[in-house]
PDB file of N, CA and C in Angstrom:
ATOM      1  N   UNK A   1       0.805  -1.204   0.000  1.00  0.00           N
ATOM      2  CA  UNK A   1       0.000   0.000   0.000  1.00  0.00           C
ATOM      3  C   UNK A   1       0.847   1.267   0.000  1.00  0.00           C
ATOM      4  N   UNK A   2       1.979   1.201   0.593  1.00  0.00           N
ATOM      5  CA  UNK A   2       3.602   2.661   0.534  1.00  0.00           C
ATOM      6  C   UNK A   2       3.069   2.921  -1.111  1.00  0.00           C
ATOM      7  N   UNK A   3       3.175   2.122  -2.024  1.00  0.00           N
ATOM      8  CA  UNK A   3       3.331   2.711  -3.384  1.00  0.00           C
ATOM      9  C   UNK A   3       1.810   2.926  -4.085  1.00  0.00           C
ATOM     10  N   UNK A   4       0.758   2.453  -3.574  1.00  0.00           N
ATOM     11  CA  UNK A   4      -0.148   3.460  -3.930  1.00  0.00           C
ATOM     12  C   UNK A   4      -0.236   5.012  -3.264  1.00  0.00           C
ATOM     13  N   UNK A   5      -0.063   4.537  -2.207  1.00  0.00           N
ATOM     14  CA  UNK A   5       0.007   6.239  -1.325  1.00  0.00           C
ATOM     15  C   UNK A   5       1.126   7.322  -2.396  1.00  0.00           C
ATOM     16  N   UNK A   6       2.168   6.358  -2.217  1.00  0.00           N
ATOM     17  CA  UNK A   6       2.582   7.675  -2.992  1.00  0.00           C
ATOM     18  C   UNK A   6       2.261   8.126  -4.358  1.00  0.00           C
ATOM     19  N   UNK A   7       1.665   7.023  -4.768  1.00  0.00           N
ATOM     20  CA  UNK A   7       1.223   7.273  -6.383  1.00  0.00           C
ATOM     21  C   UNK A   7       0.076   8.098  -6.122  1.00  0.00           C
ATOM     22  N   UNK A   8      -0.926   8.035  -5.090  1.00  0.00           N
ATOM     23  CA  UNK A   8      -2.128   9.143  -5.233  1.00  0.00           C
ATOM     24  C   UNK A   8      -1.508  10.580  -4.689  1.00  0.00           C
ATOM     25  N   UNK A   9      -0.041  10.921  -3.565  1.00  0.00           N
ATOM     26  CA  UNK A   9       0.350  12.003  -3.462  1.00  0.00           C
ATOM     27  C   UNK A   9       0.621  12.286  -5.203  1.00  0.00           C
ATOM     28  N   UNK A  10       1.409  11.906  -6.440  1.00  0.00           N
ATOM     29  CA  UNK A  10       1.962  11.919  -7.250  1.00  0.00           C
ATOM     30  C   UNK A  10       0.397  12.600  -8.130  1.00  0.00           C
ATOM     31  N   UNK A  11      -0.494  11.813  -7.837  1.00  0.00           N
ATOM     32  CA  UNK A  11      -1.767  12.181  -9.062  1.00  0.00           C
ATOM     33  C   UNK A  11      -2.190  13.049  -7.850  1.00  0.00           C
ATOM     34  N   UNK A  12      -2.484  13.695  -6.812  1.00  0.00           N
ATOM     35  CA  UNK A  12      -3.006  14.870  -6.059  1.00  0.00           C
ATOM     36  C   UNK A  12      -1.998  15.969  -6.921  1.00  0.00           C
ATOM     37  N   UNK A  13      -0.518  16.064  -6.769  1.00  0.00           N
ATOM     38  CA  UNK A  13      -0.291  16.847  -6.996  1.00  0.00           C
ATOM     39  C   UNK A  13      -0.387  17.415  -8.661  1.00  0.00           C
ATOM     40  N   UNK A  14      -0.526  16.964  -9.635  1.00  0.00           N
ATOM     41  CA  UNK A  14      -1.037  16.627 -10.930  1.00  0.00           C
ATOM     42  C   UNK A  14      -2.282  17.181 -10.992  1.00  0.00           C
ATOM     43  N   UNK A  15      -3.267  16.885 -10.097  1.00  0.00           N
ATOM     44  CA  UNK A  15      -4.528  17.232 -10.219  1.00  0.00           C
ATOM     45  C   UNK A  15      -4.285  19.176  -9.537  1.00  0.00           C
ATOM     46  N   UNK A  16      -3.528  19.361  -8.741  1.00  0.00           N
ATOM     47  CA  UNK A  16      -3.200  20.117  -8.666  1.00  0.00           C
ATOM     48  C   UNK A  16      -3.236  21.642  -9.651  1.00  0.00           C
ATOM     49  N   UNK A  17      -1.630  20.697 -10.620  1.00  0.00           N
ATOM     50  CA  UNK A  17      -1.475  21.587 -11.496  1.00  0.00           C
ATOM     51  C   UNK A  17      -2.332  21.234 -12.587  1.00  0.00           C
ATOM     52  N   UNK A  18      -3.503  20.686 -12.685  1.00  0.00           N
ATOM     53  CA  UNK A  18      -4.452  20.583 -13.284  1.00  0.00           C
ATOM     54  C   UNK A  18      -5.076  22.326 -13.078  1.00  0.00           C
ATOM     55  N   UNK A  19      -5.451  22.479 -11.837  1.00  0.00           N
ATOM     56  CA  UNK A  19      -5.929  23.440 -11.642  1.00  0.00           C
ATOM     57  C   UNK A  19      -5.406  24.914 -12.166  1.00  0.00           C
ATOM     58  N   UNK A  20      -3.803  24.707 -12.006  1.00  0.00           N
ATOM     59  CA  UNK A  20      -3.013  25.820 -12.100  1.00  0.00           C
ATOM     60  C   UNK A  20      -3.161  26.008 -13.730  1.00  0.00           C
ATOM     61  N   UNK A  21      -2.995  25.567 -14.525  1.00  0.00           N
ATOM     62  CA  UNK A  21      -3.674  25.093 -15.842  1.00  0.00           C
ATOM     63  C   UNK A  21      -5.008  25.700 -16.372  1.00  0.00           C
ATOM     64  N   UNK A  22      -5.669  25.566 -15.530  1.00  0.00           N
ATOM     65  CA  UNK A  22      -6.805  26.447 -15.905  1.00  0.00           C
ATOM     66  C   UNK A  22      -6.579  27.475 -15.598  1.00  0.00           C
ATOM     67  N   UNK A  23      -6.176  27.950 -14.323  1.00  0.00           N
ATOM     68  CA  UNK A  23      -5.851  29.403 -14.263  1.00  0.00           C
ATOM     69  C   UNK A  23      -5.288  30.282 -15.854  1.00  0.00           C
ATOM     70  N   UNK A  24      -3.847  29.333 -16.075  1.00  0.00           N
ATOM     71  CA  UNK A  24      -3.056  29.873 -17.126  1.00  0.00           C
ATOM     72  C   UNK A  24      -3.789  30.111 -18.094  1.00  0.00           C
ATOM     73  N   UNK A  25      -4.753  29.368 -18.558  1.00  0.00           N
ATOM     74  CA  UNK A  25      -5.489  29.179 -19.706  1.00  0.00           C
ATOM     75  C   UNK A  25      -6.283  30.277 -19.843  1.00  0.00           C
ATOM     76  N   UNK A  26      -7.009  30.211 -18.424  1.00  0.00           N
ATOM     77  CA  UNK A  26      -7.980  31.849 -18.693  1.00  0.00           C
ATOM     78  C   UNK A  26      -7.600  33.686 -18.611  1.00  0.00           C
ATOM     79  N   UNK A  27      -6.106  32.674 -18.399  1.00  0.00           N
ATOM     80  CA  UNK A  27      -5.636  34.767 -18.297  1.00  0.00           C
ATOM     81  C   UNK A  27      -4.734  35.016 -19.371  1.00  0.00           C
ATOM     82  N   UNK A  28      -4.704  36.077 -19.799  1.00  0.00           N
ATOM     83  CA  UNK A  28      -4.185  36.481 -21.216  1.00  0.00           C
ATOM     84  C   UNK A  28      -2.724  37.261 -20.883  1.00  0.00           C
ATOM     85  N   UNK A  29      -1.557  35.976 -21.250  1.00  0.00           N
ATOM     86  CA  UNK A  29      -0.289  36.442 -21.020  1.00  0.00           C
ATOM     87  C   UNK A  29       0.424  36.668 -22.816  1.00  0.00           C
ATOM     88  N   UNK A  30       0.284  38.490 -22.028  1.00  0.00           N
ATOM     89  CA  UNK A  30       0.928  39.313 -23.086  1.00  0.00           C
ATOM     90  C   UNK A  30       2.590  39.263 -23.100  1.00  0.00           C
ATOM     91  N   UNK A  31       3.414  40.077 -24.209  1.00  0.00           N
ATOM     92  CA  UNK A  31       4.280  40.189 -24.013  1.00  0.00           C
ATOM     93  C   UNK A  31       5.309  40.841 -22.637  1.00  0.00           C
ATOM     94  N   UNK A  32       4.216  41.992 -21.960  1.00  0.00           N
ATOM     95  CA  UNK A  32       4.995  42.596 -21.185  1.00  0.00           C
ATOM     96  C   UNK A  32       4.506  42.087 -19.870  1.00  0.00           C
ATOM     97  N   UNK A  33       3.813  40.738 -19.850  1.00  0.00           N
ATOM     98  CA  UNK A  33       3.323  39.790 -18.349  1.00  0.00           C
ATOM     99  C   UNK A  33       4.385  39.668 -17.576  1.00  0.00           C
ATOM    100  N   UNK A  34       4.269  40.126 -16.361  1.00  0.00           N
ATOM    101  CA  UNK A  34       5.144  39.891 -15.634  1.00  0.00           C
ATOM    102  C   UNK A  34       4.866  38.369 -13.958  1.00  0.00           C
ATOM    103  N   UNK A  35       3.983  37.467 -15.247  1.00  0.00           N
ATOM    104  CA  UNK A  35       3.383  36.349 -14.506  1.00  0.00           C
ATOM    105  C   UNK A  35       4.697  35.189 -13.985  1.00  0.00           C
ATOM    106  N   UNK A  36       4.228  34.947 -12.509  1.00  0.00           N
ATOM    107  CA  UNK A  36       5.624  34.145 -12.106  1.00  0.00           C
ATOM    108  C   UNK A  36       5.490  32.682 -12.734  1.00  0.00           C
ATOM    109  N   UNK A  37       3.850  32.070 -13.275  1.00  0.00           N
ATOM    110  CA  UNK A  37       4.078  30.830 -13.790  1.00  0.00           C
ATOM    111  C   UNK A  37       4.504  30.858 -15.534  1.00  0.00           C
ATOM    112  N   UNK A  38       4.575  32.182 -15.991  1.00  0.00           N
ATOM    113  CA  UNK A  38       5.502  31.948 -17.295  1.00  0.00           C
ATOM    114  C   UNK A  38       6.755  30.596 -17.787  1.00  0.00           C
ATOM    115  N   UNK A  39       7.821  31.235 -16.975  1.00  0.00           N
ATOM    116  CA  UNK A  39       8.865  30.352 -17.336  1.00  0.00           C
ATOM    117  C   UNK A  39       8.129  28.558 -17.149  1.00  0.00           C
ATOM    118  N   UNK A  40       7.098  28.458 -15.785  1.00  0.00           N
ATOM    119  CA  UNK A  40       6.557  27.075 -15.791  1.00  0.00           C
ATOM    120  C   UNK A  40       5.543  26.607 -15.908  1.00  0.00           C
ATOM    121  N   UNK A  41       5.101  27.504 -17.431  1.00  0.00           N
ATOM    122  CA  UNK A  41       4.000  27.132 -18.120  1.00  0.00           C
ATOM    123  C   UNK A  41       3.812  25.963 -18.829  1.00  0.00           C
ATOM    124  N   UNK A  42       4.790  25.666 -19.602  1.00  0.00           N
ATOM    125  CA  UNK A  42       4.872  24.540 -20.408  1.00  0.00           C
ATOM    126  C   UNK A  42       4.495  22.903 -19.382  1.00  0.00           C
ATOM    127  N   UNK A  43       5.710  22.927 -18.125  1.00  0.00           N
ATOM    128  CA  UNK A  43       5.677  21.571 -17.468  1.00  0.00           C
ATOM    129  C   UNK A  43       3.942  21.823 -16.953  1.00  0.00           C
ATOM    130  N   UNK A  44       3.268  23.039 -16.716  1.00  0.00           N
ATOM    131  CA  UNK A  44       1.975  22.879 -15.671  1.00  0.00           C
ATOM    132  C   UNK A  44       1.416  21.938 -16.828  1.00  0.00           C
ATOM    133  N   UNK A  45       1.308  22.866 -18.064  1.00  0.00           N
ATOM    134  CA  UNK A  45       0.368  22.229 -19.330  1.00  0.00           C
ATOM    135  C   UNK A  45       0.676  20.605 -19.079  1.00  0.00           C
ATOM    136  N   UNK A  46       1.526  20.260 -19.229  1.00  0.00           N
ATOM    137  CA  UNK A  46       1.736  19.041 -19.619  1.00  0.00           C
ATOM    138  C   UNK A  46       1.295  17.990 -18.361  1.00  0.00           C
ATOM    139  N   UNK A  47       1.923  18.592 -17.089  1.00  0.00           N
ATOM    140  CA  UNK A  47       1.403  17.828 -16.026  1.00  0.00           C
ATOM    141  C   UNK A  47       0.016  17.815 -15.473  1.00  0.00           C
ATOM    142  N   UNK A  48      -0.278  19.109 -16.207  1.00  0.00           N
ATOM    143  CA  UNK A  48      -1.834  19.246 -15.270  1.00  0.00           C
ATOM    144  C   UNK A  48      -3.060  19.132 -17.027  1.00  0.00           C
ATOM    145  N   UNK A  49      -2.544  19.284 -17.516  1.00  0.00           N
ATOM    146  CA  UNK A  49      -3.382  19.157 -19.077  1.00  0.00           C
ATOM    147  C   UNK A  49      -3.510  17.557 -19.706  1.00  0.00           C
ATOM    148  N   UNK A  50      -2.059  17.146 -19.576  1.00  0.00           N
ATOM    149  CA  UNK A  50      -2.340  15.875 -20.403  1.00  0.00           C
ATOM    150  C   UNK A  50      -2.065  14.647 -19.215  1.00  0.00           C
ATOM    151  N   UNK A  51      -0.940  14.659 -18.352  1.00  0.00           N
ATOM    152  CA  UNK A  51      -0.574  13.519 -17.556  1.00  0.00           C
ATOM    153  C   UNK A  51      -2.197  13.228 -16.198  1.00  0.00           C
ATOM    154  N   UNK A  52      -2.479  14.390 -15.503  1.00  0.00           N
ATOM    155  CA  UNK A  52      -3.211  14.268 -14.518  1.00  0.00           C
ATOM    156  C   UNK A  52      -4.481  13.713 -15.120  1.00  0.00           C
ATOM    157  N   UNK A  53      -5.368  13.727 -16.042  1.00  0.00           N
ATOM    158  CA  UNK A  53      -6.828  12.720 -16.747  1.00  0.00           C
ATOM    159  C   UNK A  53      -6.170  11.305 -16.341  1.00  0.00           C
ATOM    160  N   UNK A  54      -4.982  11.265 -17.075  1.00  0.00           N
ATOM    161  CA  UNK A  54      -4.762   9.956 -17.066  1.00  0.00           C
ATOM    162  C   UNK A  54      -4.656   8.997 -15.706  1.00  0.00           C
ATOM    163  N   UNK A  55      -3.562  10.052 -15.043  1.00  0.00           N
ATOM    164  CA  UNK A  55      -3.609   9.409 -13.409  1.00  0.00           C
ATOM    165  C   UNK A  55      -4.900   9.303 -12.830  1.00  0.00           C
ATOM    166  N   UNK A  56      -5.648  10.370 -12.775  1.00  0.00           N
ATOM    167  CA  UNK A  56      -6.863  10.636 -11.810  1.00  0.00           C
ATOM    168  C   UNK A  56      -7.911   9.050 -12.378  1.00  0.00           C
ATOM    169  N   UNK A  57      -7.656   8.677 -13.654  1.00  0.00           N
ATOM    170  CA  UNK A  57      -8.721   7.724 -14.563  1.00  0.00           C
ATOM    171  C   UNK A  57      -7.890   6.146 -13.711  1.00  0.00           C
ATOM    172  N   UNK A  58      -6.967   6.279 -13.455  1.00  0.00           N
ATOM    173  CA  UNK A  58      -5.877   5.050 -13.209  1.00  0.00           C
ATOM    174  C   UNK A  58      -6.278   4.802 -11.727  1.00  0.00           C
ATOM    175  N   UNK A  59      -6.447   6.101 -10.830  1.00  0.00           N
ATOM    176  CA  UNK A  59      -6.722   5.828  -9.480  1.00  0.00           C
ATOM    177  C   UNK A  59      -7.857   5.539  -9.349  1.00  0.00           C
ATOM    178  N   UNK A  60      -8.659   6.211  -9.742  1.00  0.00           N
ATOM    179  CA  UNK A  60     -10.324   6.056  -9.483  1.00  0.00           C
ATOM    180  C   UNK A  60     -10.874   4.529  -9.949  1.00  0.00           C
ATOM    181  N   UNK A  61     -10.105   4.065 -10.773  1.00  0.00           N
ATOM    182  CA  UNK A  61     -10.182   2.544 -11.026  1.00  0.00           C
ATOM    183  C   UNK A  61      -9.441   1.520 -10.384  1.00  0.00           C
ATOM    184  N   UNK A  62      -8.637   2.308  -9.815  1.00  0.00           N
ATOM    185  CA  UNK A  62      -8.238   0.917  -8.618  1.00  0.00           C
ATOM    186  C   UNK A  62      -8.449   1.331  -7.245  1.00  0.00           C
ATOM    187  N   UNK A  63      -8.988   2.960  -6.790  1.00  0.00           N
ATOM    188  CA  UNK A  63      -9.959   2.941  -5.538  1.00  0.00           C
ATOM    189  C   UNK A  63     -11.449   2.008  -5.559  1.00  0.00           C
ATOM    190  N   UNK A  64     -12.129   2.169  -6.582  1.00  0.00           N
ATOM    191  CA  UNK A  64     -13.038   1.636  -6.883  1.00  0.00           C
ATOM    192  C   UNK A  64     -12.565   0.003  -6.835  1.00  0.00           C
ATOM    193  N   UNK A  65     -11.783  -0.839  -7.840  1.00  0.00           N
ATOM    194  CA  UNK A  65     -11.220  -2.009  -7.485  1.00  0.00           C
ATOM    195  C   UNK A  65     -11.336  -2.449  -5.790  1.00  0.00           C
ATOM    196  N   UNK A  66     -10.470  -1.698  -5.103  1.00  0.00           N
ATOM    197  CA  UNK A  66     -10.432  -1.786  -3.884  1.00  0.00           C
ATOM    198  C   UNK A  66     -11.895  -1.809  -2.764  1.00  0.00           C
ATOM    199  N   UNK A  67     -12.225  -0.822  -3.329  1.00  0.00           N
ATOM    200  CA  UNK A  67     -13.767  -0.643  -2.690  1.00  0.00           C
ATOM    201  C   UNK A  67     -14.743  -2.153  -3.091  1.00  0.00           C
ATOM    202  N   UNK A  68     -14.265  -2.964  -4.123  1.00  0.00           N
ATOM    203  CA  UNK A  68     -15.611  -3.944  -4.415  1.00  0.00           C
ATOM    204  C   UNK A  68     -14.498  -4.791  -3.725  1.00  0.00           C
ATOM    205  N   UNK A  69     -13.782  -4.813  -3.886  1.00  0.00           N
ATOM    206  CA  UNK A  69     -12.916  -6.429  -2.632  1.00  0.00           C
ATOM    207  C   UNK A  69     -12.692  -6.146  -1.004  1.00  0.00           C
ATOM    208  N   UNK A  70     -13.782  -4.841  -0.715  1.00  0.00           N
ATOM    209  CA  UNK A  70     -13.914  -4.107   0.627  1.00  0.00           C
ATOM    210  C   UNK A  70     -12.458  -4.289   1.044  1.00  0.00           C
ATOM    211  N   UNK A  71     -10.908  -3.839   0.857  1.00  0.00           N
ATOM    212  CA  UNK A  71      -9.659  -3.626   0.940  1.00  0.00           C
ATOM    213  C   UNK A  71     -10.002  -2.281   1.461  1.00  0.00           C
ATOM    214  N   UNK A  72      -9.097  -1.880   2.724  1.00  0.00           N
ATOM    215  CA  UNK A  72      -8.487  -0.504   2.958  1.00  0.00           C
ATOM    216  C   UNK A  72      -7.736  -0.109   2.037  1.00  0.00           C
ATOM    217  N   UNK A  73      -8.150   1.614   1.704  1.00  0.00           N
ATOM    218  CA  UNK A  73      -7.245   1.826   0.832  1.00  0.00           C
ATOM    219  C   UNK A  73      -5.782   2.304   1.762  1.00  0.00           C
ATOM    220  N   UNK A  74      -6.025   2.431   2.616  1.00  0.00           N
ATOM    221  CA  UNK A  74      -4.433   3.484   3.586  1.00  0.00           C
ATOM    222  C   UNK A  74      -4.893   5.231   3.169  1.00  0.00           C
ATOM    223  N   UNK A  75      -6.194   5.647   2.632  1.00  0.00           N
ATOM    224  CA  UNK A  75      -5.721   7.114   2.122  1.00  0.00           C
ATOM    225  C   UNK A  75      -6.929   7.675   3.246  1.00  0.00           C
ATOM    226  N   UNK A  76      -6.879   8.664   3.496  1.00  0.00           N
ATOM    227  CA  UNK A  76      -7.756   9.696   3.955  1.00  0.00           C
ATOM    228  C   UNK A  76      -9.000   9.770   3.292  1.00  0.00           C
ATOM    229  N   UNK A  77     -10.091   9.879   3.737  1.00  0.00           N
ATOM    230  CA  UNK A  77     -11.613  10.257   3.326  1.00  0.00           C
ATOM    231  C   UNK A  77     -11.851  11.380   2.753  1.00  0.00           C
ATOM    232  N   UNK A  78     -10.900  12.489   2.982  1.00  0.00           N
ATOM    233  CA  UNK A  78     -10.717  13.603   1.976  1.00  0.00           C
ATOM    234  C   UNK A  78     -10.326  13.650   0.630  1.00  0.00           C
ATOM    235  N   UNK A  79      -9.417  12.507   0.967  1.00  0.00           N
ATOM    236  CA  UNK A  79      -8.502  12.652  -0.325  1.00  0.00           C
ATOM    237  C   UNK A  79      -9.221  11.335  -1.308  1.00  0.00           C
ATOM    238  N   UNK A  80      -9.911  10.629  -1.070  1.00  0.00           N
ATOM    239  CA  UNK A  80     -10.777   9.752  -2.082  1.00  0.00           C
ATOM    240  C   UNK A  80     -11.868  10.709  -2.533  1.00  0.00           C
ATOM    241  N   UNK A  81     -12.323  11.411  -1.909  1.00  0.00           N
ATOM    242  CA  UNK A  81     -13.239  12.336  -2.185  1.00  0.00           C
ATOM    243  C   UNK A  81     -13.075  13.153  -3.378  1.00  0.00           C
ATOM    244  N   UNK A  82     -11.852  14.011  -2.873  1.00  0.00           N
ATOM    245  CA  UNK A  82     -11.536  15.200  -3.777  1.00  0.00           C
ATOM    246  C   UNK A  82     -10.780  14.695  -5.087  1.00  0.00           C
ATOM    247  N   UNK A  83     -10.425  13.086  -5.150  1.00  0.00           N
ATOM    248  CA  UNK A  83     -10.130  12.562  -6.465  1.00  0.00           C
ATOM    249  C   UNK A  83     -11.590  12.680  -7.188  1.00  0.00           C
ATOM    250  N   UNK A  84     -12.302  12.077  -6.705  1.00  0.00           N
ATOM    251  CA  UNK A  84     -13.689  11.569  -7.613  1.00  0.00           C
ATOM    252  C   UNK A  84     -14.332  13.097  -7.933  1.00  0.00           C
ATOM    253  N   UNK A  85     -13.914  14.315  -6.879  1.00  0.00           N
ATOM    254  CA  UNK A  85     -14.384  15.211  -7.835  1.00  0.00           C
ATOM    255  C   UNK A  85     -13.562  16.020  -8.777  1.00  0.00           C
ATOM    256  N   UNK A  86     -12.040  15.683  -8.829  1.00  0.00           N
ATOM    257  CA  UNK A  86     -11.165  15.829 -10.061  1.00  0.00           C
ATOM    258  C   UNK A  86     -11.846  15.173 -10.961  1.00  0.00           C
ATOM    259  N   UNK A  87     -11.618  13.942 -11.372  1.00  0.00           N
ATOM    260  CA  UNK A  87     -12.439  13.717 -12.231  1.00  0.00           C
ATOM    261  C   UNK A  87     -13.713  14.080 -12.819  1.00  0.00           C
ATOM    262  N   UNK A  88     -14.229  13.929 -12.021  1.00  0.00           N
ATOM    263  CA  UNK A  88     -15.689  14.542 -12.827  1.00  0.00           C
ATOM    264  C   UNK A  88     -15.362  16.110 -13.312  1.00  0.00           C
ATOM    265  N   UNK A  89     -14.534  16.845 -12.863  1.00  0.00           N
ATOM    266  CA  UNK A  89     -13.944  18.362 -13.112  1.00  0.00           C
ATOM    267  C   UNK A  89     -13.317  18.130 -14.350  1.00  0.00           C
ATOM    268  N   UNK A  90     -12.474  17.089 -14.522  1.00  0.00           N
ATOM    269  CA  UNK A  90     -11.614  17.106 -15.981  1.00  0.00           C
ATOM    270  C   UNK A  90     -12.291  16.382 -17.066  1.00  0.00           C
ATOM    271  N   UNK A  91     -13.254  15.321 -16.593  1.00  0.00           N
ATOM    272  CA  UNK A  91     -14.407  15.091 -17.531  1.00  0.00           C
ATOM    273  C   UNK A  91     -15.308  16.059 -17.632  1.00  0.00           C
ATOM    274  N   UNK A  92     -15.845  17.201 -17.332  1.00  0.00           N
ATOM    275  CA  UNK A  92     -16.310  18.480 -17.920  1.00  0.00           C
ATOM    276  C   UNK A  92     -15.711  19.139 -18.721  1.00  0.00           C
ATOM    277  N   UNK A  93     -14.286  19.544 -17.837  1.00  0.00           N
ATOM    278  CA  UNK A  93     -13.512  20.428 -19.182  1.00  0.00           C
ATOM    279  C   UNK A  93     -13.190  19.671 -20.219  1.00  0.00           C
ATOM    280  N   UNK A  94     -12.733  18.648 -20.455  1.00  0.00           N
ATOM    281  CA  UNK A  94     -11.934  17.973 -21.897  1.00  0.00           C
ATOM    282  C   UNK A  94     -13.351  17.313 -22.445  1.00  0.00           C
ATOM    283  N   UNK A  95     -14.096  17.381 -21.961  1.00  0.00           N
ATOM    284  CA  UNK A  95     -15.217  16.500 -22.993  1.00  0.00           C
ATOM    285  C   UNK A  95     -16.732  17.515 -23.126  1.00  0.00           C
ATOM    286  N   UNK A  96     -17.259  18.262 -22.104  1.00  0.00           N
ATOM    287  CA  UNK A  96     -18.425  18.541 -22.063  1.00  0.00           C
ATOM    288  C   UNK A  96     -17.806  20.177 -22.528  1.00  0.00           C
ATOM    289  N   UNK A  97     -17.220  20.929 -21.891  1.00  0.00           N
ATOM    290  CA  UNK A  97     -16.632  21.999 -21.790  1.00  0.00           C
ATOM    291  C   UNK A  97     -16.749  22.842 -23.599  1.00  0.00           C
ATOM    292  N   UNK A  98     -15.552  22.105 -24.389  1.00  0.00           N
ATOM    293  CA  UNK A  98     -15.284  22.516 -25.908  1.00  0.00           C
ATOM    294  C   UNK A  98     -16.547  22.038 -26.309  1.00  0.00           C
ATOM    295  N   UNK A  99     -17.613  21.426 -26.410  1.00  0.00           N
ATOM    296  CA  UNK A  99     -18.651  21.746 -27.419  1.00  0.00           C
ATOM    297  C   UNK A  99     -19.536  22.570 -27.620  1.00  0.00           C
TER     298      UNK A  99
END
């Protein structure tokens, strides 16, 4: 269970810059922005745009796994929580969101 724990710290923080991601997305960085996530725009995109769906889709299927073989997961009641509503958050934006 050590290496799921740390794999859901790994997709919390992902889901994270999921968030930070949207921020970037909705504010309009001009040339003369003097925004501190500039220079670490690119890694948010990537960690919080494309890697975190994937993790958050990977956990929620083996919390769930866990939950039908009634297994402890080792995680906090917060933190199963606030996965299942990442997901449903990044299944709005990438699917319901652009149409």
């Amino acid at each position: 269970m050590k290496r799921f724990q740390f794999y859901s710290k790994i997709t919390f923080i992902c889901n994270i810059l999921f968030c930070i991601c949207l921020y970037v997305r909705s504010t309009k960085i001009g040339n003369g922005s003097n925004d501190m996530l500039l220079p670490f725009s690119s890694a948010i995109i990537i960690m919080g745009w494309f890697v975190a769906p994937i993790l958050t889709v990977i956990e929620n299927i083996y919390l769930f796994w866990l939950f039908i073989r009634k297994q402890d997961t080792g995680l906090p009641a917060w933190q199963i929580v606030v996965t299942v509503l990442f997901l449903i958050a990044q299944i709005f934006v990438h699917f319901i969101l652009p149409a």
